[in-house]
Structure formats: structure tokens, C-alpha cells
mmCIF file of C-alpha atoms and ligand atoms in Angstrom:
data_model
loop_
_atom_site.group_PDB
_atom_site.id
_atom_site.type_symbol
_atom_site.label_atom_id
_atom_site.label_comp_id
_atom_site.label_asym_id
_atom_site.label_seq_id
_atom_site.Cartn_x
_atom_site.Cartn_y
_atom_site.Cartn_z
ATOM 1 C CA MET A 1 7.802 -6.810 4.013
ATOM 2 C CA ARG A 2 10.033 -5.614 1.220
ATOM 3 C CA TYR A 3 13.552 -6.930 1.310
ATOM 4 C CA ASN A 4 15.164 -3.762 0.099
ATOM 5 C CA LEU A 5 12.926 -0.921 1.187
ATOM 6 C CA TYR A 6 15.488 1.600 0.127
ATOM 7 C CA MET A 7 15.850 0.568 -3.483
ATOM 8 C CA GLU A 8 14.164 3.371 -5.343
ATOM 9 C CA ARG A 9 11.507 2.269 -7.792
ATOM 10 C CA ALA A 10 11.163 3.467 -11.360
ATOM 11 C CA ASN A 11 8.089 5.597 -11.994
ATOM 12 C CA LEU A 12 5.905 4.747 -14.946
ATOM 13 C CA LEU A 13 2.657 6.721 -15.268
ATOM 14 C CA GLY A 14 2.582 7.061 -11.489
ATOM 15 C CA PHE A 15 3.268 3.397 -10.735
ATOM 16 C CA GLY A 16 6.390 2.323 -8.916
ATOM 17 C CA ILE A 17 8.207 -0.510 -10.679
ATOM 18 C CA ASP A 18 11.091 -2.467 -9.170
ATOM 19 C CA LYS A 19 14.452 -2.215 -10.894
ATOM 20 C CA TYR A 20 15.635 -5.703 -10.023
ATOM 21 C CA THR A 21 17.169 -8.189 -12.431
ATOM 22 C CA LEU A 22 15.640 -11.692 -12.303
ATOM 23 C CA ASP A 23 18.449 -12.840 -9.962
ATOM 24 C CA GLU A 24 18.083 -9.849 -7.648
ATOM 25 C CA ALA A 25 14.288 -10.138 -7.609
ATOM 26 C CA ALA A 26 14.495 -13.842 -6.802
ATOM 27 C CA GLU A 27 17.007 -13.207 -4.022
ATOM 28 C CA ALA A 28 14.907 -10.392 -2.568
ATOM 29 C CA ALA A 29 11.636 -12.313 -2.835
ATOM 30 C CA GLU A 30 13.131 -15.435 -1.290
ATOM 31 C CA LYS A 31 13.878 -13.410 1.853
ATOM 32 C CA SER A 32 10.599 -11.511 1.800
ATOM 33 C CA CYS A 33 6.882 -11.935 1.770
ATOM 34 C CA GLY A 34 3.903 -10.089 0.367
ATOM 35 C CA GLN A 35 2.278 -9.508 -2.989
ATOM 36 C CA VAL A 36 4.108 -9.797 -6.289
ATOM 37 C CA VAL A 37 2.441 -7.965 -9.180
ATOM 38 C CA THR A 38 3.806 -8.783 -12.634
ATOM 39 C CA ILE A 39 2.732 -5.582 -14.293
ATOM 40 C CA ASN A 40 1.877 -5.082 -17.978
ATOM 41 C CA PRO A 41 0.288 -2.288 -20.055
ATOM 42 C CA GLU A 42 -3.210 -3.762 -19.761
ATOM 43 C CA MET A 43 -2.977 -3.690 -15.982
ATOM 44 C CA ILE A 44 -1.698 -0.106 -15.988
ATOM 45 C CA ASP A 45 -4.552 0.847 -18.319
ATOM 46 C CA TYR A 46 -7.062 -0.781 -15.971
ATOM 47 C CA ALA A 47 -5.442 0.797 -12.906
ATOM 48 C CA LEU A 48 -5.619 4.278 -14.445
ATOM 49 C CA LYS A 49 -9.387 3.819 -14.711
ATOM 50 C CA ASN A 50 -9.816 2.103 -11.331
ATOM 51 C CA PRO A 51 -8.209 3.973 -8.445
ATOM 52 C CA GLU A 52 -8.772 1.063 -6.072
ATOM 53 C CA PHE A 53 -6.721 -1.206 -8.299
ATOM 54 C CA ALA A 54 -4.049 1.496 -8.611
ATOM 55 C CA ASP A 55 -3.919 1.622 -4.825
ATOM 56 C CA LEU A 56 -3.525 -2.131 -4.659
ATOM 57 C CA ILE A 57 -0.583 -2.036 -7.095
ATOM 58 C CA ASN A 58 1.071 0.725 -5.120
ATOM 59 C CA GLN A 59 0.819 -1.361 -1.958
ATOM 60 C CA ALA A 60 2.392 -4.439 -3.549
ATOM 61 C CA GLU A 61 5.721 -5.493 -2.080
ATOM 62 C CA PHE A 62 7.055 -6.340 -5.539
ATOM 63 C CA VAL A 63 6.067 -4.836 -8.885
ATOM 64 C CA ILE A 64 7.885 -6.637 -11.646
ATOM 65 C CA PRO A 65 8.007 -5.434 -15.273
ATOM 66 C CA ASP A 66 6.508 -8.437 -17.029
ATOM 67 C CA GLY A 67 6.250 -7.612 -20.706
ATOM 68 C CA ILE A 68 7.970 -5.812 -23.517
ATOM 69 C CA GLY A 69 5.372 -2.998 -23.292
ATOM 70 C CA VAL A 70 6.456 -2.044 -19.789
ATOM 71 C CA GLN A 71 10.147 -2.418 -20.704
ATOM 72 C CA LEU A 72 9.581 -0.074 -23.654
ATOM 73 C CA GLY A 73 7.663 2.408 -21.496
ATOM 74 C CA LEU A 74 10.492 2.389 -18.944
ATOM 75 C CA ARG A 75 13.053 2.896 -21.731
ATOM 76 C CA ILE A 76 11.132 5.944 -22.969
ATOM 77 C CA LYS A 77 11.325 7.327 -19.435
ATOM 78 C CA GLY A 78 15.072 6.766 -19.354
ATOM 79 C CA TYR A 79 15.230 3.590 -17.273
ATOM 80 C CA LYS A 80 17.270 0.696 -18.646
ATOM 81 C CA ILE A 81 15.410 -2.144 -16.972
ATOM 82 C CA ARG A 82 14.987 -5.595 -18.471
ATOM 83 C CA ARG A 83 11.596 -7.225 -18.353
ATOM 84 C CA ILE A 84 11.167 -10.232 -16.114
ATOM 85 C CA PRO A 85 8.595 -12.641 -17.566
ATOM 86 C CA GLY A 86 6.193 -13.496 -14.728
ATOM 87 C CA ILE A 87 6.226 -17.186 -15.653
ATOM 88 C CA GLU A 88 10.023 -17.338 -15.290
ATOM 89 C CA PHE A 89 10.003 -15.408 -12.038
ATOM 90 C CA ALA A 90 7.317 -17.698 -10.590
ATOM 91 C CA LYS A 91 9.193 -20.878 -11.525
ATOM 92 C CA ARG A 92 12.419 -19.446 -10.135
ATOM 93 C CA MET A 93 10.640 -18.727 -6.840
ATOM 94 C CA LEU A 94 9.314 -22.290 -6.710
ATOM 95 C CA ILE A 95 12.898 -23.479 -7.079
ATOM 96 C CA GLU A 96 14.194 -21.025 -4.442
ATOM 97 C CA THR A 97 11.519 -22.135 -1.949
ATOM 98 C CA LYS A 98 11.487 -25.836 -2.865
ATOM 99 C CA GLY A 99 10.603 -28.112 -0.004
ATOM 100 C CA LEU A 100 8.539 -25.371 1.656
ATOM 101 C CA PRO A 101 4.741 -25.590 1.385
ATOM 102 C CA ALA A 102 3.388 -24.162 -1.875
ATOM 103 C CA ALA A 103 -0.233 -23.473 -2.903
ATOM 104 C CA PHE A 104 -1.608 -23.317 -6.439
ATOM 105 C CA VAL A 105 -4.955 -21.776 -7.280
ATOM 106 C CA GLY A 106 -6.270 -21.003 -10.752
ATOM 107 C CA ALA A 107 -6.973 -22.174 -14.296
ATOM 108 C CA LYS A 108 -9.616 -24.649 -15.455
ATOM 109 C CA PRO A 109 -10.341 -27.825 -13.463
ATOM 110 C CA ASP A 110 -7.421 -30.302 -13.601
ATOM 111 C CA VAL A 111 -5.054 -27.791 -15.221
ATOM 112 C CA ALA A 112 -3.486 -26.733 -11.903
ATOM 113 C CA GLN A 113 -2.935 -30.402 -10.948
ATOM 114 C CA LYS A 114 -1.440 -31.125 -14.373
ATOM 115 C CA ALA A 115 0.819 -28.078 -14.051
ATOM 116 C CA VAL A 116 2.029 -29.281 -10.632
ATOM 117 C CA ASN A 117 2.640 -32.794 -11.997
ATOM 118 C CA ASN A 118 4.824 -31.359 -14.757
ATOM 119 C CA LEU A 119 6.617 -28.985 -12.389
ATOM 120 C CA LEU A 120 7.406 -31.968 -10.133
ATOM 121 C CA LYS A 121 9.404 -33.508 -12.982
ATOM 122 C CA GLU A 122 11.690 -30.471 -12.899
ATOM 123 C CA ILE A 123 11.482 -29.701 -9.174
ATOM 124 C CA PRO A 124 11.055 -33.059 -7.386
ATOM 125 C CA GLU A 125 11.229 -31.366 -3.938
ATOM 126 C CA LEU A 126 8.199 -29.197 -4.763
ATOM 127 C CA ASN A 127 5.830 -29.449 -1.803
ATOM 128 C CA ALA A 128 2.341 -28.656 -3.129
ATOM 129 C CA VAL A 129 0.072 -28.506 -0.087
ATOM 130 C CA TYR A 130 -2.953 -26.995 -1.818
ATOM 131 C CA ILE A 131 -4.226 -27.176 -5.406
ATOM 132 C CA HIS A 132 -7.536 -25.733 -6.625
ATOM 133 C CA ASP A 133 -8.943 -24.580 -9.965
ATOM 134 C CA GLY A 134 -9.791 -20.920 -10.532
ATOM 135 C CA TYR A 135 -13.514 -21.262 -11.168
ATOM 136 C CA PHE A 136 -14.988 -21.056 -7.685
ATOM 137 C CA SER A 137 -17.854 -18.970 -6.378
ATOM 138 C CA ASP A 138 -17.123 -19.028 -2.647
ATOM 139 C CA THR A 139 -14.002 -16.873 -2.502
ATOM 140 C CA ASP A 140 -13.996 -16.740 1.303
ATOM 141 C CA LEU A 141 -13.906 -20.533 1.485
ATOM 142 C CA ILE A 142 -10.914 -20.754 -0.865
ATOM 143 C CA LEU A 143 -9.108 -18.003 1.045
ATOM 144 C CA LYS A 144 -9.733 -19.871 4.285
ATOM 145 C CA GLU A 145 -8.606 -23.212 2.837
ATOM 146 C CA ILE A 146 -5.376 -21.752 1.512
ATOM 147 C CA SER A 147 -4.546 -19.988 4.739
ATOM 148 C CA SER A 148 -5.150 -23.175 6.755
ATOM 149 C CA ALA A 149 -2.644 -24.959 4.505
ATOM 150 C CA ASN A 150 -0.161 -22.273 5.661
ATOM 151 C CA PRO A 151 1.965 -22.107 2.489
ATOM 152 C CA ARG A 152 5.235 -20.158 2.211
ATOM 153 C CA ILE A 153 4.441 -19.401 -1.439
ATOM 154 C CA VAL A 154 1.134 -19.057 -3.310
ATOM 155 C CA LEU A 155 0.713 -18.911 -7.079
ATOM 156 C CA ALA A 156 -2.626 -17.509 -8.240
ATOM 157 C CA ALA A 157 -3.496 -17.941 -11.934
ATOM 158 C CA LEU A 158 -6.877 -16.228 -12.169
ATOM 159 C CA GLY A 159 -6.099 -13.590 -14.797
ATOM 160 C CA SER A 160 -5.916 -9.888 -14.027
ATOM 161 C CA PRO A 161 -7.365 -8.059 -12.053
ATOM 162 C CA LYS A 162 -8.975 -11.059 -10.343
ATOM 163 C CA GLN A 163 -5.702 -12.621 -9.175
ATOM 164 C CA GLU A 164 -4.347 -9.330 -7.797
ATOM 165 C CA GLU A 165 -7.569 -8.693 -5.874
ATOM 166 C CA PHE A 166 -7.587 -12.260 -4.581
ATOM 167 C CA ILE A 167 -3.963 -12.018 -3.448
ATOM 168 C CA PHE A 168 -4.622 -8.671 -1.782
ATOM 169 C CA MET A 169 -7.260 -10.371 0.408
ATOM 170 C CA LEU A 170 -5.062 -13.417 1.012
ATOM 171 C CA LYS A 171 -2.114 -11.235 2.082
ATOM 172 C CA LYS A 172 -4.027 -10.253 5.220
ATOM 173 C CA LEU A 173 -4.498 -13.922 6.162
ATOM 174 C CA LEU A 174 -0.971 -15.021 5.240
ATOM 175 C CA PRO A 175 1.307 -12.117 6.145
ATOM 176 C CA GLU A 176 4.422 -14.249 5.918
ATOM 177 C CA ALA A 177 3.832 -15.822 2.520
ATOM 178 C CA LEU A 178 4.984 -14.745 -0.904
ATOM 179 C CA LEU A 179 1.935 -14.368 -3.161
ATOM 180 C CA ILE A 180 2.406 -14.200 -6.908
ATOM 181 C CA GLY A 181 -0.161 -13.517 -9.648
ATOM 182 C CA VAL A 182 0.864 -15.664 -12.607
ATOM 183 C CA GLY A 183 -1.810 -15.150 -15.317
ATOM 184 C CA GLY A 184 -1.868 -17.991 -17.812
ATOM 185 C CA SER A 185 1.257 -19.776 -16.463
ATOM 186 C CA PHE A 186 -0.572 -22.909 -15.248
ATOM 187 C CA ASP A 187 -1.905 -23.434 -18.786
ATOM 188 C CA VAL A 188 1.660 -23.314 -20.109
ATOM 189 C CA TRP A 189 3.101 -25.621 -17.425
ATOM 190 C CA ALA A 190 0.205 -28.042 -17.930
ATOM 191 C CA GLY A 191 0.981 -28.127 -21.647
ATOM 192 C CA GLU A 192 -2.475 -26.760 -22.517
ATOM 193 C CA VAL A 193 -0.993 -23.671 -24.177
ATOM 194 C CA GLU A 194 2.500 -23.517 -25.610
ATOM 195 C CA ARG A 195 4.812 -20.675 -24.804
ATOM 196 C CA ALA A 196 6.033 -18.695 -27.798
ATOM 197 C CA PRO A 197 9.210 -20.114 -29.428
ATOM 198 C CA GLU A 198 12.462 -18.761 -27.985
ATOM 199 C CA ILE A 199 13.081 -16.407 -30.887
ATOM 200 C CA TYR A 200 9.810 -14.582 -30.106
ATOM 201 C CA GLN A 201 10.752 -14.509 -26.414
ATOM 202 C CA LYS A 202 14.181 -13.054 -27.195
ATOM 203 C CA LEU A 203 12.702 -10.357 -29.408
ATOM 204 C CA GLY A 204 10.046 -9.536 -26.830
ATOM 205 C CA LEU A 205 7.340 -10.560 -29.273
ATOM 206 C CA GLU A 206 5.537 -13.189 -27.214
ATOM 207 C CA TRP A 207 2.413 -11.046 -27.283
ATOM 208 C CA LEU A 208 2.478 -11.103 -31.105
ATOM 209 C CA TYR A 209 2.800 -14.896 -31.206
ATOM 210 C CA ARG A 210 -0.005 -15.319 -28.692
ATOM 211 C CA THR A 211 -2.349 -12.932 -30.483
ATOM 212 C CA VAL A 212 -1.790 -14.688 -33.795
ATOM 213 C CA LYS A 213 -2.452 -18.080 -32.160
ATOM 214 C CA GLU A 214 -5.389 -16.789 -30.171
ATOM 215 C CA PRO A 215 -7.163 -14.119 -32.235
ATOM 216 C CA ALA A 216 -9.570 -13.330 -29.367
ATOM 217 C CA ARG A 217 -6.592 -11.888 -27.487
ATOM 218 C CA PHE A 218 -5.857 -9.584 -30.400
ATOM 219 C CA LYS A 219 -8.810 -7.348 -29.626
ATOM 220 C CA ARG A 220 -7.775 -7.160 -25.990
ATOM 221 C CA ILE A 221 -4.037 -6.727 -26.304
ATOM 222 C CA PHE A 222 -3.325 -5.067 -29.601
ATOM 223 C CA PRO A 223 -4.913 -1.649 -29.036
ATOM 224 C CA ALA A 224 -3.474 -1.565 -25.508
ATOM 225 C CA LEU A 225 0.195 -1.551 -26.563
ATOM 226 C CA PRO A 226 0.356 1.436 -28.975
ATOM 227 C CA LEU A 227 -2.035 3.399 -26.763
ATOM 228 C CA PHE A 228 0.171 2.666 -23.785
ATOM 229 C CA VAL A 229 3.309 3.827 -25.618
ATOM 230 C CA LEU A 230 1.528 7.019 -26.703
ATOM 231 C CA ARG A 231 0.410 7.664 -23.158
ATOM 232 C CA VAL A 232 3.965 7.231 -21.843
ATOM 233 C CA LEU A 233 5.315 9.541 -24.559
ATOM 234 C CA ARG A 234 2.798 12.194 -23.573
ATOM 235 C CA SER A 235 3.428 11.857 -19.835
HETATM 236 N N1 UDP B 301 -8.941 -18.008 -14.931
HETATM 237 C C1 UDP B 301 -9.405 -18.550 -13.749
HETATM 238 N N2 UDP B 301 -10.576 -18.103 -13.233
HETATM 239 C C2 UDP B 301 -11.302 -17.123 -13.830
HETATM 240 C C3 UDP B 301 -10.797 -16.547 -15.019
HETATM 241 C C4 UDP B 301 -9.605 -17.012 -15.543
HETATM 242 O O1 UDP B 301 -8.774 -19.426 -13.174
HETATM 243 O O2 UDP B 301 -12.351 -16.774 -13.299
HETATM 244 C C5 UDP B 301 -7.683 -18.510 -15.478
HETATM 245 C C6 UDP B 301 -7.718 -18.987 -16.916
HETATM 246 O O3 UDP B 301 -8.198 -20.326 -16.969
HETATM 247 C C7 UDP B 301 -6.247 -18.854 -17.300
HETATM 248 C C8 UDP B 301 -5.781 -17.649 -16.463
HETATM 249 O O4 UDP B 301 -6.773 -17.462 -15.473
HETATM 250 O O5 UDP B 301 -5.544 -19.991 -16.884
HETATM 251 C C9 UDP B 301 -5.691 -16.344 -17.219
HETATM 252 O O6 UDP B 301 -5.009 -16.502 -18.332
HETATM 253 P P1 UDP B 301 -4.723 -15.320 -19.348
HETATM 254 O O7 UDP B 301 -3.887 -15.919 -20.401
HETATM 255 O O8 UDP B 301 -5.969 -14.599 -19.709
HETATM 256 O O9 UDP B 301 -3.889 -14.361 -18.394
HETATM 257 P P2 UDP B 301 -2.748 -13.339 -18.749
HETATM 258 O O10 UDP B 301 -1.496 -14.143 -18.753
HETATM 259 O O11 UDP B 301 -3.100 -12.717 -20.061
HETATM 260 O O12 UDP B 301 -2.888 -12.397 -17.572
#
């Protein structure tokens, strides 16, 4: 259920995007349940080619503008909305729901556990009732295990579109939980990957830092951003 059903969403290439600030989003999500999509240009690109995925995004209870690309696209369309980095939103929600059961699924073996261990240093009340890596073959089993743990909040770090599809299935089993797709956040919390220095974050250039550090990402991300901006300009 969406907390504020009447808050009109911004429209970017046919996708509804919430206009919340981080504080408003956290307040709304704390009182709500359902799927949180932290949307970026790559996901929009994929959704434009895959109607089923587009449908899934449009059914999400929260669609949060994750990166600078989406913020820029929204600006072009006349919306002054600040991006909300998914990793910050997810941590904020763990703080807001601390003490309540939380599930973590995703990343390479041991990374999720390491991420939880580090999060516990900051949020000692964190109540992790389920932790599993993201390299499983029996999806139904994992879905069943998570729903039996009955968490209030689930963080899925499986990369996109896998995590969104996984959460969409899980939503039916856990209608009262808040389910967030968090991409590479477990790697950052575990200390496996460092987040870009603050100056890059402030300038909205985290993607640049990450592509320089991880050249394999360059091929994936770099063409997506200018193409996305062009597409928005043309729309
Ligand atoms: N991952 C996973 N299972 C998979 C594929 C990926 O758990 O089958 C994890 C991967 O280990 C990483 C995260 O998903 O922790 C995706 O990270 P990436 O940086 O690619 O995501 P982004 O933040 O770009 O969406």
C-alpha cells in the first residue's frame, strides 16, 4: 500500500517517479509496505525494451530517483527533484525499522553477512532474521525461506532486473513487508567496494568514479547516460 496515494508522480518517459525528499520517502515507506524501485537510466532503458519489466515498475509502491541521470532527465522535463541514492535510502529504512525483523539476500557468499556485521556497528538494534547470498538456483526455496522468516523489511542486492523481479514475486508472499532492491549496496557495506569519495557524490559523479575504478562498467553505463538524456530531450 502506498502511504500517500494522492501524491502525483513525475512522469519520465512514461514511468511514474515519486517526488519525495529522502526524509519524506523514509517517513512514507516506514508507514507503508510494498516494492521500492530505485530507478536509473539503465533500468528505464531495459524497461522500454521489456514491457513486462515496465509493468513491474509501474506497479511498484515506491519509485525513487536513484542517480544523477534520472535527476537530470527530470530536470529537463521541468521537475526539480533531488536524487535519492538507493544505498542511503536503504540504510535510512533499516534505521527507521530497527528492532523489527529484517532480511538480506544478495551479493557473493559471505558478503551479505559481512555487510550485516558492519551495519550492526552502526545500528546495534538491527534484527537480521535471514541472510543469504545472491547466487542461488532454487528461487522458490529462497522465496519460501524469506517469507517464513516474516521480515518487516527485505533488502535484495541481486542487480537489476533480477532483484526487481525477485521482489515482485516476494511481494505476493509478504504483502506487509517493505521490499527494496539495493544493487551493489551489500558490497559497499561489507567493505568489498568503496563508495565514491564525497566530492563525487556531491557532484553527482559517482557513476564516473565507479566506471574509472571498474572499467567493465564503462561499457555498460557510459553509453546509457547520453542516450538516455537524448531520449528525454526528444520525448
Ligand atoms: N548479484 C547477485 N546475484 C546475481 C548477480 C549479481 O547477488 O546473480 C549481486 C552482485 O554480487 C552485486 C550486486 O548483485 O553485489 C549487483 O551489483 P551491481 O554493482 O552490478 O549493481 P548496481 O548497483 O549497478 O545495480
